[in-house]
Every structure is written in C-alpha cells, then in structure tokens.
C-alpha cells in the first residue's frame, strides 16, 4: 500500500512538471509592434524658424514602419546630409523663404499619428514640415528728426554731416529705421542720451539729449532674440547740445534700484543751484499713516545731469507707499540758466525690477523660441482653446502679444471649460530663478485686451460665475493667485491687472501659467502682453 502511494505520487509529480512546462510555453506573450508615426524636428519649439545658412535635424522615430523617404525641395540652396531613406537626416537652408520638407511613410498596418487615439485607416502616412528661413538682421537705412514738445515730427537731422548739428539741449530725436530680419529689441551705446521709447511696429525709437555743450555719438544695436541675429549702427559726433529757449519741465518722478527718489527733468541741471532743503517728500503708508521723512541729500546723477537723486535719512520707498514730492525753492536752474518752476505734491510712480525680464523669460511674447501650450498640466486644466498663438495684431510691449480664444462652455465641468496655458522651450517649461528675500511677496501684473467677453454665463454651469483667468506663478504661491473676471467685462481696450502673492522659495525655479475658466455661452477671446513679476516689499 505504501509503495503504491509512492508510485502514484511520482507519476503525479511528473504530470505536474509536464503540464506546468507546457503551460509556461503556452503563456509566452506575443510581442506586437504598434504602427505609430512620430516625427522629431530639432527646431519645432521655434516653429521651425531659423537663420539663413543654419540647419535643422529631422528624425523619424516611428514604430511599425516598413519604408520611409525624406523629400526635400529641389533647390540648390537646400543641402541634405544623410540618406533620405534612413531615420535621421539634416537639411541646410541657404536661401530666405519658406520650404516644405516631406516625409513619406509606409507601415506594416493601419497607423496612428502623434497623439491621435484613432488610426488613420491606412498604412501610408505623408507629412509636410514647413521651414521658415529668415534673413540676418540688417539695418539698411536710419534717419532722425527733431520731435516737438507736442510730439510733432520736425526737421531732419543729418547723421553723417562733417560738423555736428546744433540742437537745443533737452531735445528729443525720433529715429526711424528700415530693417531686414525683423529686429524687436533696441539697446546699445547712447553716450549718456536717454532711450525714451521704442515702437517696433512703426520702426522708430525716441532719444533725449540732455547735456549742454556735449557732442553725441551713438551706436544702437538692433536684435531679433530668436533665431538670434543682431546689427549695430555707429553714428559719430552728429549732434551738439546748445542753449534752449524752451522752459524746463519735470518729466517724471520715480525711484532707482536703491529705493531713492528720482526727479527727471527735461534737460541737464546746474549742480550749484541744487539744495536738499528745497524739496519735501511725503509718504502715505499702506496702513494709512502719513510720514514726512528727513532728506539726507539731493544730488545730480553724474551719468545724467537731468536727474536729481533724493536720499532719505533712515528710510526708503516701500512697495505699498504712496509718495509725493514738492519743490519749494527758487534757485534750481538748468545748465543754460532756465529756472525750474516750483511744484507741489507730484506723484511718484514706483518702478520695480521685472524678474522675468532679468531672466530673459518670454514676458512680452517676443521670443519665437518659446511656445505657449495648453493642457500640459492636465489636472489644472485641459485644452479648450480654438486659438493659441502669438500675433502682431495688438501689443503693449514690443510687437507681439499672445492671443487666446476658448470655446463656449461645453456643459461638462463644474468650473467651466478650464484651460491651463504655459510657456515651453525645447519641449520643457520655461522657468525663471528666484532667491529668497524679505517677505517673499511678489506682485504680478499684466496687460489684457478682451476682444470677445464670451457673452452671458451659460445657465447650465453648476457654479454660476463669469469667465475668469488667473496668472499663476507655478509653483510658488500654491494656487492662491486672484481670479480676474473677463466674462461680461468691457471689450476693445487694454487694461492692466495686478495681484500680490507670497511664494515659497523652496519651490523655485518657477514658471508662469495662465489659467482660464470659461463659462460663457460664446467664445472668449483675449490678448495677453507685458507680464511683470516683481518683488513686493511692503513697509514693515
């Protein structure tokens, strides 16, 4: 009996081994390769826009492909490196214009394309990639005219005369240029003259010349940030400032980086006529208290004699102060002896550093290397936009703004059609650095132009509220940013919206995010420009 049981146990063990082995072999998974078209282009984050003479790399990283062919324009200016039948090729583009590069793919079965969830119903996929080739920035003409106090364009000023043209000191010249390559930033060497304004759309910039008896040379630099290209024009000894018959005016009251008060006059002043006792600074704090601080000194800025720098004793200008300045003296005069008229309680416009501009962030929508995309941070919002593009139709800073149009409410989300829009560069979020300072408060401001306010709130929205937007510092403030109503608001004009938040430096670097909650019964269309993120230092 015992031996029979042992024999049966042995047979049973063999059976388990055999059937187990068969089962293991039968359960080996079959490897199925999807038919999926995916193409990578080295300049896709820059909308495939390059300088003349540069190259773009094209890569086919598709799965399930049987054959492919890259097809380049039949033009001698387009040079191809690599085998057009291989995965990756490189194209050099040596002529300005737009060029179509095509990829013909044949797959082993019906293929999907990109992020599409339904296949195309065919195994043949043809794709066209448009490349834009821009010329290098080149200034082909530059001229200057005197600008009157009322903004009228006057006499032309020669830029290459043998002797400098005499102009009343304090004069403003308007420069008009003709350029190839679309420069959008003007900077450079101005020899102490003040760059007052730039109008890229009309190819002009204004400069003020403020020092008596000085002969000026300038070297403005014209830059296109992306693809980067620049050109500099040297204009030597072309104007000399002489005495003026115009009255001296106070052009601005602001502050410098050290939080001192700055008075900007229309032309250079005589330091011997400047006395601190002739000025009164008044402050109203954020808490409502009135303060008249003692003035430590009043001096001319040695780099710009039209600027008076007022320093206070043991005090400074805080972000939440309301400040006025008065001049009560009788002796302050310009270098050509024109007396400054006394003034009372002129408001100071507080100037802050834009952290985004310091980091070359795409705050004014001028950087073509940056693409604003919707729906990347999916849990914060999807993509309900029908238009998301940079445009030159409207702008407040530079030539470009961001146009956003969101579909009418679709009846699904309790908080409207929620879209999150964020800047990316080379496929990654564009970020800016932040270092802890003081209370770690930031002020966020931006310009918005509502073209279509979305109409009335859709009656099916569970939480009845107008369409709104938030300008997020991600992820610094934890979503505490203010909701600014857009639905039902005025259309057809630029407005500046502001917010103050406290950020956590431990989450830096940050990036920006535009959160739109659309509840309207019609499309909501608006433009964003000139995003400013600055430190907010309230009075203790």
C-alpha positions as MATLAB code, in Angstrom:
seq = 'XXXXXXXXXXXXXXXXXXXXXXXXXXXXXXXXXXXXXXXXXXXXXXXXXXXXXXXXXXXXXXXXXXXXXXXXXXXXXXXXXXXXXXXXXXXXXXXXXXXXXXXXXXXXXXXXXXXXXXXXXXXXXXXXXXXXXXXXXXXXXXXXXXXXXXXXXXXXXXXXXXXXXXXXXXXXXXXXXXXXXXXXXXXXXXXXXXXXXXXXXXXXXXXXXXXXXXXXXXXXXXXXXXXXXXXXXXXXXXXXXXXXXXXXXXXXXXXXXXXXXXXXXXXXXXXXXXXXXXXXXXXXXXXXXXXXXXXXXXXXXXXXXXXXXXXXXXXXXXXXXXXXXXXXXXXXXXXXXXXXXXXXXXXXXXXXXXXXXXXXXXXXXXXXXXXXXXXXXXXXXXXXXXXXXXXXXXXXXXXXXXXXXXXXXXXXXXXXXXXXXXXXXXXXXXXXXXXXXXXXXXXXXXXXXXXXXXXXXXXXXXXXXXXXXXXXXXXXXXXXXXXXXXXXXXXXXXXXXXXXXXXXXXXXXXXXXXXXXXXXXXXXXXXXXXXXXXXXXXXX';
ca = [
       0.000    0.000    0.000;
       2.756    2.431    0.895;
       4.826    1.636   -2.237;
       1.753    2.047   -4.472;
       1.148    5.522   -2.998;
       4.742    6.431   -3.634;
       4.475    5.334   -7.242;
       1.306    7.364   -7.778;
       2.944   10.394   -6.169;
       5.896   10.063   -8.527;
       3.621    9.841  -11.581;
       1.590   12.838  -10.366;
       4.758   14.918   -9.899;
       5.896   14.094  -13.434;
       2.473   15.115  -14.762;
       2.615   18.428  -12.940;
       6.050   19.107  -14.346;
       4.986   18.268  -17.903;
       1.745   20.233  -17.823;
       3.407   23.083  -15.941;
       6.127   23.253  -18.576;
       3.532   23.205  -21.333;
       1.573   25.950  -19.585;
       4.646   28.152  -19.322;
       5.345   27.757  -23.014;
       1.713   28.447  -23.971;
       1.636   31.702  -21.899;
       4.632   33.369  -23.559;
       3.260   36.856  -24.572;
       3.225   37.730  -28.220;
       5.149   40.972  -28.943;
       3.056   43.314  -31.060;
       4.752   46.381  -32.531;
       2.345   49.303  -32.962;
       2.127   51.259  -36.178;
       2.701   54.759  -34.881;
       4.050   57.783  -36.763;
       6.228   60.050  -34.597;
       8.499   62.738  -36.067;
      11.004   64.890  -34.182;
      12.359   68.172  -35.587;
      15.216   69.983  -33.858;
      13.628   73.439  -34.226;
       9.977   72.509  -33.619;
       9.857   74.574  -30.399;
      10.880   77.553  -32.549;
       8.178   76.783  -35.118;
      10.951   75.510  -37.420;
      12.220   79.060  -37.922;
      15.969   79.509  -38.468;
      18.528   81.981  -39.760;
      19.746   81.737  -43.317;
      22.602   79.227  -43.558;
      21.543   77.224  -40.484;
      20.395   73.611  -40.401;
      17.526   71.538  -38.994;
      17.707   67.872  -37.967;
      14.741   65.676  -38.911;
      14.208   62.321  -37.163;
      11.642   59.581  -37.807;
      11.211   57.696  -34.512;
       8.075   55.870  -35.626;
       7.250   52.228  -34.795;
       5.989   49.572  -37.181;
       7.406   51.293  -40.238;
       8.448   49.314  -43.296;
       9.771   52.060  -45.594;
      10.256   55.815  -45.492;
      11.582   58.620  -47.681;
      12.506   62.204  -46.794;
      11.741   64.546  -49.697;
      13.477   67.946  -49.743;
      12.851   70.863  -52.112;
      14.647   70.583  -55.435;
      16.676   73.754  -54.989;
      20.440   74.118  -54.958;
      20.230   76.307  -51.839;
      18.917   73.347  -49.792;
      21.682   70.884  -48.949;
      20.863   67.476  -47.425;
      23.200   65.437  -45.238;
      22.353   61.758  -44.792;
      20.393   59.099  -46.644;
      16.766   60.174  -47.328;
      15.721   56.550  -46.683;
      17.232   56.472  -43.177;
      15.680   57.536  -39.868;
      17.552   60.834  -39.497;
      18.697   63.468  -41.959;
      19.923   67.040  -41.751;
      18.962   69.927  -44.022;
      20.908   73.160  -44.553;
      18.851   76.091  -45.825;
      20.804   78.819  -47.597;
      18.042   80.982  -49.024;
      15.392   83.114  -47.313;
      11.827   81.873  -47.645;
       9.561   79.002  -46.643;
      10.451   75.446  -47.588;
       8.389   72.263  -47.353;
      10.160   69.092  -46.228;
       8.045   65.974  -46.707;
       8.184   62.515  -45.165;
       6.532   59.567  -46.917;
       5.993   56.574  -44.586;
       4.606   53.092  -45.199;
       3.711   50.984  -42.134;
       3.012   47.316  -41.533;
      -0.634   48.114  -40.794;
      -3.082   50.954  -40.267;
      -1.147   53.702  -38.499;
      -1.701   56.216  -35.718;
      -0.189   59.701  -35.933;
       1.219   61.639  -32.977;
      -1.169   61.748  -30.025;
      -4.215   60.692  -32.045;
      -6.230   57.867  -30.466;
      -7.883   56.661  -33.693;
      -5.788   55.246  -36.504;
      -5.887   56.823  -39.946;
      -7.356   53.714  -41.613;
      -4.334   53.426  -43.897;
      -0.749   52.251  -43.702;
       0.535   55.202  -45.751;
       1.250   58.488  -43.946;
       2.500   61.637  -45.678;
       3.676   64.566  -43.552;
       4.754   68.066  -44.554;
       7.059   70.131  -42.325;
       7.328   73.819  -43.216;
      10.661   75.507  -42.535;
      10.882   79.300  -42.361;
      14.274   80.817  -43.151;
      14.793   84.414  -42.022;
      17.460   86.836  -43.205;
      20.072   88.112  -40.798;
      19.107   91.371  -39.117;
      20.442   94.271  -41.164;
      19.694   97.980  -40.845;
      19.533   99.354  -44.369;
      18.536  102.945  -43.524;
      18.451  105.213  -40.457;
      17.233  108.778  -40.180;
      16.476  111.212  -37.333;
      14.082  114.130  -36.874;
      13.544  116.655  -34.113;
      10.406  115.971  -32.101;
       8.391  118.900  -30.745;
       7.012  119.039  -27.231;
       3.602  118.091  -28.643;
       5.023  115.046  -30.454;
       5.112  116.514  -33.961;
       7.954  115.412  -36.238;
      10.125  118.351  -37.290;
      13.366  118.979  -39.147;
      15.560  116.096  -40.250;
      18.949  115.855  -38.534;
      21.842  114.732  -40.779;
      23.611  111.653  -39.410;
      26.788  111.941  -41.463;
      27.475  115.677  -41.616;
      31.059  116.939  -41.354;
      30.125  119.093  -38.350;
      27.592  118.253  -35.638;
      24.117  119.736  -35.939;
      23.304  122.046  -33.053;
      20.120  121.167  -31.204;
      18.609  122.722  -28.061;
      19.756  120.588  -25.161;
      16.881  118.593  -23.783;
      15.743  117.893  -27.353;
      14.111  114.615  -28.306;
      15.018  112.995  -31.624;
      12.860  110.392  -33.311;
      14.898  107.816  -35.215;
      13.251  105.844  -37.987;
      14.931  102.783  -39.439;
      14.481  100.346  -42.271;
      15.481   96.798  -41.389;
      15.621   93.306  -42.761;
      15.155   90.354  -40.437;
      12.571   91.865  -38.084;
      14.557   93.132  -35.056;
      12.401   93.653  -31.961;
      14.855   94.905  -29.296;
      16.869   98.130  -29.350;
      19.762   98.661  -26.952;
      23.423   99.632  -27.226;
      25.678  102.633  -26.547;
      23.914  106.009  -26.289;
      26.688  108.229  -24.854;
      24.521  109.448  -21.972;
      21.426  110.160  -24.056;
      18.161  108.649  -22.809;
      16.280  105.982  -24.762;
      12.703  107.072  -24.114;
      10.539  104.795  -26.222;
      10.608  102.083  -28.856;
       7.867  101.452  -31.413;
       8.870   98.270  -33.196;
       5.648   98.158  -35.195;
       6.486  101.519  -36.799;
      10.282  101.037  -36.767;
      11.004  104.084  -34.600;
      12.680  104.927  -31.311;
      12.973  108.221  -29.401;
      16.038  109.569  -27.595;
      16.565  112.641  -25.397;
      19.867  114.570  -25.350;
      20.311  116.334  -22.023;
      23.855  117.701  -21.517;
      24.816  121.225  -22.555;
      27.745  121.652  -24.977;
      28.140  117.903  -25.391;
      28.735  116.339  -28.825;
      26.997  112.973  -29.045;
      27.841  109.705  -30.739;
      25.560  106.673  -30.533;
      25.708  103.006  -31.536;
      22.210  101.476  -31.345;
      22.065   97.693  -31.567;
      19.041   96.056  -33.200;
      18.342   92.478  -32.115;
      15.994   89.656  -33.019;
      16.046   87.339  -29.964;
      15.120   84.166  -31.824;
      16.519   82.994  -34.058;
      19.218   85.295  -32.749;
      20.575   87.945  -35.059;
      21.809   91.469  -34.452;
      23.151   94.535  -36.234;
      24.776   97.704  -34.860;
      24.847  101.121  -36.500;
      27.550  103.621  -35.475;
      26.648  107.318  -35.718;
      29.518  109.585  -34.653;
      29.507  113.201  -33.486;
      26.263  114.073  -35.205;
      24.606  116.489  -32.733;
      25.753  119.084  -30.217;
      23.508  120.369  -27.446;
      23.298  124.180  -27.214;
      21.250  126.547  -25.085;
      17.498  126.180  -25.285;
      14.685  128.740  -25.278;
      12.182  126.132  -24.077;
      11.002  126.152  -20.436;
      12.414  123.360  -18.283;
       9.820  120.725  -17.309;
       9.544  117.900  -14.797;
       9.121  114.796  -16.944;
       8.918  112.018  -14.337;
       9.034  111.231  -10.619;
      10.185  107.691   -9.889;
      12.748  105.656   -7.903;
      16.038  103.884   -8.533;
      17.112  100.352   -7.574;
      18.199  101.584   -4.130;
      14.670  102.925   -3.498;
      15.799  106.559   -3.688;
      13.537  109.226   -5.204;
      14.433  110.314   -8.752;
      13.249  113.554  -10.373;
      13.656  113.555  -14.160;
      13.827  116.998  -15.788;
      13.722  117.863  -19.463;
      17.400  118.848  -19.578;
      20.590  118.959  -17.536;
      20.720  120.991  -14.317;
      23.341  123.189  -12.691;
      24.609  121.391   -9.558;
      25.436  124.701   -7.844;
      21.710  125.561   -7.724;
      20.602  122.277   -6.108;
      19.805  122.243   -2.351;
      18.156  119.455   -0.361;
      16.205  121.976    1.756;
      14.200  122.926   -1.349;
      12.417  119.539   -1.534;
       9.686  117.891    0.525;
       8.899  114.162    0.308;
       5.594  112.941    1.745;
       4.582  109.308    2.205;
       1.284  107.627    2.955;
       1.989  104.078    4.114;
      -0.042  101.027    3.269;
      -1.517  101.260    6.757;
      -2.679  104.838    6.147;
      -0.079  106.681    8.263;
       1.436  109.952    6.981;
       5.235  110.270    7.021;
       7.455  113.239    6.088;
      10.978  111.777    6.196;
      14.117  113.833    6.606;
      16.121  114.290    3.402;
      19.769  113.278    3.664;
      20.913  114.628    0.288;
      19.815  115.865   -3.132;
      22.380  115.353   -5.881;
      22.622  115.143   -9.647;
      23.193  111.772  -11.258;
      26.737  112.111  -12.705;
      25.741  109.916  -15.676;
      22.629  112.001  -16.411;
      22.585  115.599  -15.218;
      18.836  115.881  -15.843;
      18.157  113.514  -12.922;
      18.010  114.607   -9.266;
      18.595  111.787   -6.749;
      16.979  112.372   -3.330;
      18.190  110.156   -0.470;
      16.294  109.878    2.823;
      17.596  109.565    6.394;
      16.923  106.036    7.728;
      14.016  105.493    5.357;
      13.233  104.319    1.838;
      10.335  103.885   -0.570;
       8.350  100.694    0.040;
       6.140   98.963   -2.495;
       2.880   99.870   -0.732;
       3.769  103.528   -0.114;
       2.042  106.417   -1.864;
       4.691  109.104   -2.349;
       4.572  112.731   -3.449;
       7.403  115.220   -3.986;
       7.320  119.023   -3.860;
       9.899  121.634   -4.887;
       9.576  124.828   -2.812;
      12.806  126.594   -3.781;
      13.580  129.427   -6.185;
      17.168  128.787   -7.328;
      17.191  125.420   -9.114;
      18.211  126.056  -12.726;
      19.378  124.267  -15.835;
      22.881  124.494  -17.273;
      21.645  127.314  -19.520;
      20.151  129.192  -16.518;
      16.469  128.379  -17.072;
      14.750  128.349  -13.672;
      12.702  125.359  -12.531;
       9.150  126.346  -11.620;
       8.129  125.194   -8.120;
       5.722  122.250   -7.988;
       3.599  120.676   -5.249;
       2.752  117.050   -4.430;
       3.814  115.414   -7.700;
       3.002  111.694   -7.504;
       5.907  109.241   -7.573;
       5.470  106.250   -9.880;
       7.138  103.290   -8.159;
       9.378  101.306  -10.504;
      10.202   97.667   -9.770;
      12.538   95.168  -11.467;
      10.731   92.631  -13.628;
      12.204   89.278  -12.561;
      11.016   87.750  -15.835;
      12.888   90.296  -17.940;
      16.043   89.763  -15.879;
      15.842   86.018  -16.673;
      15.074   86.582  -20.383;
      11.691   84.942  -19.818;
       9.056   85.347  -22.553;
       7.199   88.045  -20.603;
       6.342   90.166  -23.669;
       5.755   87.308  -26.135;
       8.701   88.380  -28.309;
      10.785   85.185  -28.056;
       9.901   82.973  -31.009;
      11.807   80.080  -29.389;
       9.089   79.907  -26.711;
       5.778   78.203  -27.484;
       2.799   78.643  -25.148;
       0.854   75.379  -24.962;
      -2.444   74.349  -23.384;
      -3.271   71.303  -21.280;
       0.240   70.144  -20.307;
      -0.509   70.278  -16.545;
      -3.665   68.263  -17.082;
      -5.012   68.185  -13.525;
      -5.125   72.011  -13.509;
      -6.923   72.276  -16.812;
      -7.254   70.817  -20.293;
      -7.120   72.387  -23.704;
     -10.377   74.031  -24.720;
      -8.656   76.647  -26.866;
      -9.515   77.131  -30.518;
      -6.805   79.770  -30.955;
      -3.478   79.946  -29.113;
      -0.857   81.908  -30.999;
       1.491   84.847  -30.863;
       0.336   87.730  -33.022;
       1.352   91.215  -34.077;
      -2.283   92.349  -34.304;
      -2.069   94.021  -30.878;
       0.695   94.649  -28.338;
       1.643   96.923  -25.450;
       5.312   95.918  -25.136;
       7.272   95.187  -28.288;
       5.428   93.990  -31.390;
       3.807   90.751  -30.236;
       1.138   89.546  -27.815;
      -0.420   86.152  -27.035;
      -3.894   85.613  -28.494;
      -6.106   83.129  -26.651;
      -9.603   82.041  -27.651;
     -11.502   79.453  -25.601;
     -14.569   77.579  -26.816;
     -18.004   78.321  -25.373;
     -18.881   76.280  -22.268;
     -19.486   72.641  -23.210;
     -21.716   71.700  -20.273;
     -19.243   69.299  -18.665;
     -17.046   70.888  -15.983;
     -18.482   72.444  -12.812;
     -15.864   75.211  -13.092;
     -16.291   75.906  -16.801;
     -14.012   74.960  -19.665;
     -10.804   75.063  -17.634;
      -7.645   75.539  -19.720;
      -4.091   75.942  -18.415;
      -1.651   77.691  -20.773;
       2.111   77.545  -20.107;
       5.340   78.550  -21.890;
       7.673   75.855  -23.215;
      11.088   75.906  -24.826;
      12.579   72.791  -26.429;
       9.607   70.873  -25.058;
      10.214   71.871  -21.426;
       8.572   74.564  -19.325;
      10.429   77.864  -19.492;
      11.355   78.753  -15.902;
      12.890   81.662  -14.017;
      15.078   81.661  -10.931;
      14.037   83.161   -7.611;
      16.086   83.832   -4.478;
      14.509   84.335   -1.051;
      14.278   87.946    0.058;
      12.296   89.694    2.808;
       8.679   88.609    2.983;
       8.920   86.680   -0.323;
       5.961   88.594   -1.675;
       5.631   89.125   -5.415;
       3.452   91.478   -7.401;
       2.114   90.069  -10.667;
       0.849   92.474  -13.305;
      -0.045   92.005  -16.952;
      -1.915   93.696  -19.783;
      -5.113   92.144  -21.143;
      -7.252   93.114  -24.133;
     -10.674   91.449  -24.263;
     -11.856   91.124  -27.859;
     -14.926   88.978  -27.096;
     -16.018   88.503  -23.478;
     -17.887   85.230  -24.007;
     -21.391   86.614  -23.596;
     -23.637   85.705  -20.699;
     -22.796   82.879  -18.313;
     -24.171   79.587  -19.628;
     -27.217   78.691  -17.485;
     -26.039   75.071  -17.179;
     -22.850   75.998  -15.293;
     -23.308   74.437  -11.810;
     -21.394   77.239  -10.102;
     -22.733   80.398  -11.727;
     -19.824   82.843  -12.260;
     -18.358   84.939  -15.044;
     -15.441   83.597  -17.068;
     -12.149   84.500  -15.410;
      -8.409   83.998  -15.576;
      -5.557   83.688  -13.092;
      -1.879   84.418  -13.716;
      -0.130   81.666  -11.772;
       3.464   81.631  -10.519;
       3.921   77.862  -10.731;
       4.532   76.511   -8.189;
       5.334   79.358   -5.874;
       2.045   80.584   -4.437;
       0.170   77.292   -4.155;
      -2.682   78.455   -6.373;
      -3.513   81.493   -4.234;
      -3.490   83.854   -7.227;
      -6.500   86.105   -7.759;
      -9.247   85.287  -10.265;
      -9.707   88.246  -12.637;
     -13.151   88.400  -14.305;
     -13.127   88.543  -18.115;
     -16.673   87.431  -18.906;
     -19.066   90.353  -19.139;
     -16.220   92.912  -18.945;
     -15.520   95.795  -21.307;
     -14.296   94.874  -24.779;
     -11.901   96.633  -27.118;
      -9.356   98.215  -24.750;
      -6.161   97.301  -22.930;
      -6.333   97.000  -19.127;
      -3.621   96.308  -16.549;
      -4.459   93.690  -13.911;
      -2.430   93.142  -10.727;
      -2.128   90.662   -7.888;
       0.138   90.176   -4.837;
       1.088   86.687   -3.617;
       3.532   85.106   -1.168;
       5.787   82.446   -2.679;
       7.771   79.567   -1.250;
      11.418   79.902   -2.364;
      11.887   76.188   -1.812;
       9.777   75.500   -4.907;
      11.915   77.658   -7.213;
      12.616   77.867  -10.091;
       9.096   78.871  -11.139;
       7.244   79.198  -14.407;
       4.117   81.093  -15.385;
       0.698   79.648  -16.125;
      -2.450   81.319  -17.487;
      -5.499   79.524  -16.065;
      -8.735   80.272  -17.922;
     -12.162   79.222  -16.612;
     -14.631   79.789  -19.461;
     -18.337   79.724  -18.544;
     -19.704   81.907  -21.337;
     -22.204   80.868  -23.957;
     -19.912   82.252  -26.689;
     -16.188   82.073  -27.430;
     -13.954   84.029  -25.032;
     -11.131   85.780  -26.955;
      -8.435   87.949  -25.393;
      -4.783   89.007  -25.685;
      -2.040   88.929  -23.010;
       1.144   91.020  -23.026;
       3.820   92.517  -20.758;
       3.760   90.111  -17.793;
       5.678   91.671  -14.891;
       6.681   89.723  -11.774;
       8.411   91.987   -9.262;
       9.322   91.834   -5.602;
       6.691   93.380   -3.347;
       8.320   94.962   -0.310;
       5.593   96.389    1.971;
       6.528   98.797    4.741;
       7.148   96.856    7.990;
];
